[in-house]
Short mmCIF file of C-alpha atoms and ligand atoms in Angstrom, two decimals:
data_model
loop_
_atom_site.label_atom_id
_atom_site.label_comp_id
_atom_site.label_asym_id
_atom_site.label_seq_id
_atom_site.Cartn_x
_atom_site.Cartn_y
_atom_site.Cartn_z
CA MET A 1 1.18 9.49 -26.26
CA ARG A 2 -1.51 12.02 -25.26
CA GLU A 3 -4.45 9.69 -25.69
CA LEU A 4 -6.77 11.73 -23.44
CA GLU A 5 -6.40 15.01 -25.36
CA GLY A 6 -9.70 16.95 -25.28
CA LYS A 7 -11.13 14.87 -22.41
CA VAL A 8 -12.24 16.25 -19.05
CA ALA A 9 -11.38 14.18 -15.98
CA VAL A 10 -12.56 14.58 -12.38
CA VAL A 11 -10.39 13.13 -9.62
CA THR A 12 -11.81 13.13 -6.07
CA GLY A 13 -9.44 13.18 -3.12
CA GLY A 14 -6.91 14.76 -5.46
CA SER A 15 -4.90 16.75 -2.95
CA ARG A 16 -2.40 13.99 -2.14
CA GLY A 17 -1.41 10.34 -2.50
CA ILE A 18 -2.99 8.24 -5.23
CA GLY A 19 -5.40 11.04 -6.22
CA ARG A 20 -2.60 13.51 -6.75
CA ALA A 21 -0.53 11.05 -8.82
CA THR A 22 -3.66 10.22 -10.87
CA ALA A 23 -4.38 13.88 -11.62
CA SER A 24 -0.77 14.29 -12.86
CA GLU A 25 -0.90 11.11 -14.93
CA LEU A 26 -4.21 12.01 -16.63
CA SER A 27 -2.83 15.49 -17.29
CA ARG A 28 0.28 13.99 -18.91
CA ALA A 29 -2.11 11.95 -21.08
CA GLY A 30 -3.64 15.23 -22.29
CA ALA A 31 -6.81 15.49 -20.18
CA SER A 32 -8.06 18.67 -18.50
CA VAL A 33 -8.27 17.74 -14.85
CA ALA A 34 -10.71 18.88 -12.17
CA VAL A 35 -8.94 18.21 -8.88
CA VAL A 36 -11.41 17.77 -6.03
CA ALA A 37 -10.69 17.91 -2.30
CA ARG A 38 -12.57 19.08 0.74
CA SER A 39 -10.40 22.19 0.73
CA ARG A 40 -9.98 24.12 -2.52
CA GLU A 41 -6.60 25.34 -1.33
CA ARG A 42 -5.19 21.83 -1.01
CA ALA A 43 -6.63 20.84 -4.39
CA GLN A 44 -4.89 23.89 -5.88
CA GLY A 45 -1.54 22.45 -4.74
CA THR A 46 -2.06 19.54 -7.12
CA VAL A 47 -3.34 21.76 -9.95
CA ASP A 48 -0.18 23.89 -9.67
CA GLY A 49 1.90 20.81 -10.49
CA LEU A 50 -0.08 19.73 -13.57
CA ASP A 51 1.40 19.79 -17.07
CA GLY A 52 -1.80 21.00 -18.73
CA PRO A 53 -5.11 22.68 -17.95
CA GLY A 54 -6.74 22.01 -14.59
CA GLU A 55 -8.92 23.57 -11.95
CA ALA A 56 -9.33 23.07 -8.21
CA PHE A 57 -12.73 22.43 -6.63
CA ALA A 58 -13.88 22.02 -3.02
CA CYS A 59 -16.39 19.25 -2.38
CA ASP A 60 -17.12 16.81 0.40
CA VAL A 61 -18.11 13.72 -1.60
CA SER A 62 -20.32 12.43 1.21
CA ASN A 63 -22.68 15.35 0.55
CA PRO A 64 -25.02 14.72 -2.43
CA ALA A 65 -25.89 18.40 -3.02
CA GLN A 66 -22.21 19.38 -3.08
CA CYS A 67 -21.52 16.62 -5.64
CA ALA A 68 -24.31 17.82 -7.93
CA ASP A 69 -23.02 21.42 -7.66
CA LEU A 70 -19.46 20.20 -8.27
CA MET A 71 -20.32 18.52 -11.56
CA SER A 72 -22.13 21.60 -12.91
CA ALA A 73 -19.22 23.81 -11.83
CA VAL A 74 -16.76 21.48 -13.61
CA ALA A 75 -18.90 21.49 -16.76
CA ASP A 76 -19.07 25.32 -16.72
CA CYS A 77 -15.33 25.63 -16.22
CA LEU A 78 -13.73 22.77 -18.21
CA GLY A 79 -16.62 21.13 -20.11
CA PRO A 80 -18.75 18.02 -19.56
CA VAL A 81 -17.12 15.20 -17.60
CA ASP A 82 -15.68 12.33 -19.66
CA ILE A 83 -13.74 10.53 -16.92
CA LEU A 84 -14.67 10.24 -13.25
CA VAL A 85 -12.16 8.80 -10.79
CA ASN A 86 -13.73 8.12 -7.38
CA ASN A 87 -10.59 8.06 -5.28
CA ALA A 88 -11.59 9.93 -2.07
CA GLY A 89 -11.43 7.51 0.82
CA ILE A 90 -10.84 7.30 4.56
CA THR A 91 -10.10 4.68 7.20
CA ARG A 92 -11.41 4.53 10.78
CA ASP A 93 -9.84 1.22 11.81
CA ASN A 94 -10.77 -0.78 14.87
CA ILE A 95 -11.61 -4.34 15.79
CA LEU A 96 -15.30 -5.18 15.42
CA ILE A 97 -16.23 -5.10 19.09
CA ARG A 98 -14.72 -1.62 19.48
CA LEU A 99 -16.00 -0.18 16.20
CA LYS A 100 -18.18 2.83 16.93
CA ASP A 101 -21.35 3.69 14.99
CA GLU A 102 -19.77 6.94 13.81
CA ASP A 103 -16.66 5.12 12.52
CA TRP A 104 -18.85 2.75 10.50
CA GLN A 105 -20.96 5.62 9.16
CA ALA A 106 -18.10 7.99 8.29
CA VAL A 107 -16.32 5.32 6.24
CA MET A 108 -19.51 4.29 4.41
CA ASP A 109 -20.47 7.91 3.75
CA THR A 110 -17.15 8.84 2.14
CA ASN A 111 -16.02 5.61 0.49
CA LEU A 112 -19.31 4.18 -0.78
CA ARG A 113 -21.98 6.87 -0.67
CA GLY A 114 -19.44 9.36 -2.03
CA ALA A 115 -18.97 7.29 -5.18
CA PHE A 116 -22.74 6.98 -5.57
CA ASN A 117 -23.18 10.76 -5.18
CA THR A 118 -20.61 11.68 -7.82
CA THR A 119 -21.48 8.87 -10.24
CA ARG A 120 -25.19 9.72 -10.22
CA ALA A 121 -24.29 13.35 -10.83
CA VAL A 122 -22.34 12.56 -14.05
CA ALA A 123 -24.29 9.54 -15.35
CA ARG A 124 -27.07 11.35 -17.20
CA GLY A 125 -24.62 13.54 -19.14
CA MET A 126 -22.38 10.60 -20.03
CA MET A 127 -25.39 8.57 -21.19
CA LYS A 128 -26.59 11.45 -23.38
CA ARG A 129 -23.15 11.82 -24.97
CA ARG A 130 -22.90 8.03 -25.26
CA SER A 131 -19.42 7.95 -23.79
CA GLY A 132 -17.75 8.05 -20.41
CA ARG A 133 -15.44 6.25 -18.03
CA ILE A 134 -16.06 5.71 -14.34
CA ILE A 135 -13.15 4.35 -12.32
CA ASN A 136 -13.69 3.54 -8.66
CA ILE A 137 -10.77 3.01 -6.33
CA ALA A 138 -11.50 0.12 -3.98
CA SER A 139 -8.84 -1.99 -2.22
CA VAL A 140 -7.69 -5.59 -2.07
CA VAL A 141 -9.18 -5.73 1.44
CA GLY A 142 -12.59 -5.33 -0.20
CA LEU A 143 -11.88 -8.70 -1.84
CA THR A 144 -10.17 -10.49 1.07
CA GLY A 145 -11.41 -8.75 4.22
CA ASN A 146 -8.96 -7.57 6.87
CA ARG A 147 -8.85 -7.77 10.64
CA GLY A 148 -9.53 -4.36 12.15
CA GLN A 149 -11.07 -2.98 8.96
CA ALA A 150 -14.64 -4.38 8.86
CA ASN A 151 -16.05 -0.95 7.98
CA TYR A 152 -13.41 -0.11 5.36
CA ALA A 153 -13.47 -3.59 3.76
CA ALA A 154 -17.28 -3.52 3.60
CA SER A 155 -17.23 -0.09 1.93
CA LYS A 156 -14.69 -1.28 -0.66
CA ALA A 157 -16.55 -4.55 -1.32
CA GLY A 158 -19.66 -2.41 -1.73
CA LEU A 159 -17.87 -0.35 -4.36
CA VAL A 160 -17.26 -3.51 -6.40
CA GLY A 161 -20.99 -4.39 -6.41
CA PHE A 162 -21.88 -0.78 -7.13
CA THR A 163 -19.47 -0.60 -10.06
CA LYS A 164 -20.65 -3.86 -11.63
CA SER A 165 -24.27 -2.67 -11.41
CA VAL A 166 -23.41 0.69 -12.98
CA ALA A 167 -21.41 -1.10 -15.68
CA GLN A 168 -24.45 -3.21 -16.57
CA GLU A 169 -26.86 -0.26 -16.54
CA LEU A 170 -24.73 2.07 -18.63
CA ALA A 171 -22.98 -0.28 -21.08
CA ALA A 172 -25.62 0.12 -23.78
CA ARG A 173 -24.98 3.90 -23.68
CA GLY A 174 -21.25 3.53 -24.17
CA VAL A 175 -20.32 4.30 -20.56
CA LEU A 176 -17.74 1.98 -18.96
CA ALA A 177 -17.26 1.43 -15.22
CA ASN A 178 -14.37 -0.43 -13.60
CA VAL A 179 -12.64 -0.81 -10.25
CA VAL A 180 -8.95 -0.46 -9.42
CA ALA A 181 -8.11 -2.37 -6.23
CA PRO A 182 -4.70 -1.32 -4.88
CA GLY A 183 -2.72 -3.36 -2.36
CA PHE A 184 -0.30 -1.57 -0.03
CA ILE A 185 0.70 1.76 -1.52
CA GLU A 186 3.14 4.30 -0.03
CA THR A 187 0.88 7.23 0.93
CA ASP A 188 -0.18 9.16 4.04
CA MET A 189 -2.79 6.44 4.59
CA THR A 190 -0.13 3.75 5.14
CA ALA A 191 2.62 6.03 6.54
CA GLU A 192 1.62 5.32 10.14
CA LEU A 193 2.27 1.57 9.93
CA PRO A 194 5.12 0.61 12.28
CA GLU A 195 8.37 -0.51 10.62
CA GLU A 196 7.90 -4.10 11.82
CA ALA A 197 4.46 -4.32 10.23
CA ARG A 198 5.83 -2.87 6.99
CA GLU A 199 8.55 -5.50 6.78
CA GLY A 200 6.03 -8.27 7.48
CA LEU A 201 3.74 -6.94 4.78
CA ALA A 202 6.50 -6.53 2.19
CA GLU A 203 7.36 -10.23 2.69
CA ARG A 204 3.80 -11.14 1.64
CA ILE A 205 4.15 -9.18 -1.61
CA PRO A 206 5.68 -11.27 -4.43
CA LEU A 207 7.17 -8.15 -6.05
CA GLY A 208 8.83 -7.45 -2.70
CA ARG A 209 7.87 -3.82 -2.16
CA PHE A 210 4.96 -1.50 -1.43
CA GLY A 211 3.44 0.13 -4.50
CA THR A 212 3.80 3.79 -5.35
CA PRO A 213 0.90 6.15 -6.13
CA GLU A 214 2.27 6.20 -9.70
CA ASP A 215 1.84 2.40 -9.97
CA VAL A 216 -1.88 2.88 -9.33
CA ALA A 217 -2.17 6.00 -11.52
CA GLY A 218 -0.80 4.04 -14.51
CA ALA A 219 -3.62 1.49 -14.20
CA ILE A 220 -6.19 4.28 -13.93
CA ARG A 221 -4.80 5.97 -17.04
CA PHE A 222 -5.11 2.67 -18.90
CA LEU A 223 -8.77 2.21 -17.87
CA ALA A 224 -9.55 5.83 -18.83
CA GLY A 225 -8.07 5.50 -22.32
CA PRO A 226 -8.80 3.97 -25.72
CA ALA A 227 -6.83 0.79 -24.95
CA ALA A 228 -9.54 -0.19 -22.44
CA ALA A 229 -12.52 0.40 -24.77
CA TYR A 230 -13.76 -3.21 -24.43
CA ILE A 231 -13.34 -3.55 -20.66
CA THR A 232 -16.22 -2.90 -18.26
CA GLY A 233 -17.37 -4.19 -14.88
CA GLN A 234 -13.89 -5.46 -14.01
CA VAL A 235 -11.65 -5.27 -10.96
CA LEU A 236 -8.03 -4.52 -11.79
CA VAL A 237 -5.85 -5.47 -8.81
CA VAL A 238 -2.65 -3.42 -8.45
CA ASP A 239 -0.85 -5.04 -5.53
CA GLY A 240 2.48 -6.50 -6.59
CA GLY A 241 0.89 -9.95 -6.73
CA MET A 242 -0.17 -10.04 -3.06
CA VAL A 243 -3.69 -11.35 -3.79
CA MET A 244 -3.98 -13.86 -6.61
P1 LIG B 301 -4.85 9.65 1.31
O1 LIG B 301 -5.41 9.62 2.70
O2 LIG B 301 -3.42 10.02 1.11
O3 LIG B 301 -5.76 10.57 0.38
C1 LIG B 301 -7.16 10.48 0.42
C2 LIG B 301 -7.72 11.72 -0.22
O4 LIG B 301 -9.15 11.71 -0.11
C3 LIG B 301 -7.25 12.98 0.45
O5 LIG B 301 -6.99 13.93 -0.55
C4 LIG B 301 -8.46 13.39 1.29
O6 LIG B 301 -8.50 14.77 1.54
C5 LIG B 301 -9.58 12.96 0.38
N1 LIG B 301 -10.87 12.84 1.05
C6 LIG B 301 -11.14 12.15 2.18
N2 LIG B 301 -12.44 12.30 2.50
C7 LIG B 301 -12.99 13.08 1.55
C8 LIG B 301 -14.30 13.59 1.33
N3 LIG B 301 -15.31 13.32 2.16
N4 LIG B 301 -14.52 14.38 0.24
C9 LIG B 301 -13.51 14.65 -0.62
N5 LIG B 301 -12.25 14.20 -0.46
C10 LIG B 301 -12.01 13.43 0.61
O7 LIG B 301 -5.18 8.23 0.71
P2 LIG B 301 -4.51 7.37 -0.47
O8 LIG B 301 -3.65 6.35 0.15
O9 LIG B 301 -3.99 8.23 -1.55
O10 LIG B 301 -5.83 6.60 -0.97
C11 LIG B 301 -6.61 6.99 -2.08
C12 LIG B 301 -7.66 5.93 -2.32
O11 LIG B 301 -7.02 4.67 -2.51
C13 LIG B 301 -8.61 5.73 -1.13
O12 LIG B 301 -9.92 5.46 -1.62
C14 LIG B 301 -8.04 4.52 -0.44
O13 LIG B 301 -9.03 3.84 0.30
C15 LIG B 301 -7.53 3.72 -1.62
N6 LIG B 301 -6.50 2.75 -1.27
C16 LIG B 301 -5.31 3.12 -0.73
C17 LIG B 301 -4.36 2.16 -0.41
C18 LIG B 301 -3.03 2.49 0.17
O14 LIG B 301 -2.30 1.56 0.51
N7 LIG B 301 -2.66 3.73 0.30
C19 LIG B 301 -4.63 0.73 -0.64
C20 LIG B 301 -5.90 0.45 -1.22
C21 LIG B 301 -6.79 1.44 -1.51
#
């Protein structure tokens, strides 16, 4: 089924991992995909693998002016944005007493402020057209907390509050906003975990394995499509049952 035929989707942090798998999945569903990364070259790598139309864009999501410019460039090139996936995210892990100001700020600026920057830049257009989907990628640690990730968990919990507020503000205009909260997914972000830690973690996952980027992309495709037309302000956890 190509349920997103004629739609324009923006995926931030699209050069690898969950973002890359999401761009491919939305493309398979028929959408034209704007792949966003800090480097246009790396975004192009994802675009080259798409089934349908796509375009690569450079943007640092923590920069509000770049996000505004990005959305007008996407509109000029592919058309107005129907689906926004805020996937760009970073970690700067450390225990609280060793967490530096710049590690706190960098994580907030990319993970939380980045979603605000891009969402504000598309909201007016979506409201005018009375349709749109905003999908923010948080994390189960935003729901549970995690030792050594106070900054990251706070940014992801913040995304949940942000999304629910946006969902309430924009619902009357036909714009839906939801969160996908992945558990442990096999990407560059989790590749550095030592083998011992991986085994320990897998034991805590009822489905017995880490997720794949495609597992998350499938949930995003669902929330972007017609089957999710009556769902807004929700958190969809994709974690193999780890957090119930
Ligand atoms: P990744 O590190 O493989 O990819 C992150 C992407 O974001 C990269 O393309 C990177 O270039 C981009 N990015 C980082 N800062 C950016 C900025 N300022 N502007 C634009 N792009 C920027 O990460 P992964 O694992 O694919 O994660 C994607 C999202 O899923 C992140 O928000 C992450 O927090 C979240 N997540 C990942 C989990 C995992 O286990 N891998 C678990 C839960 C959530």
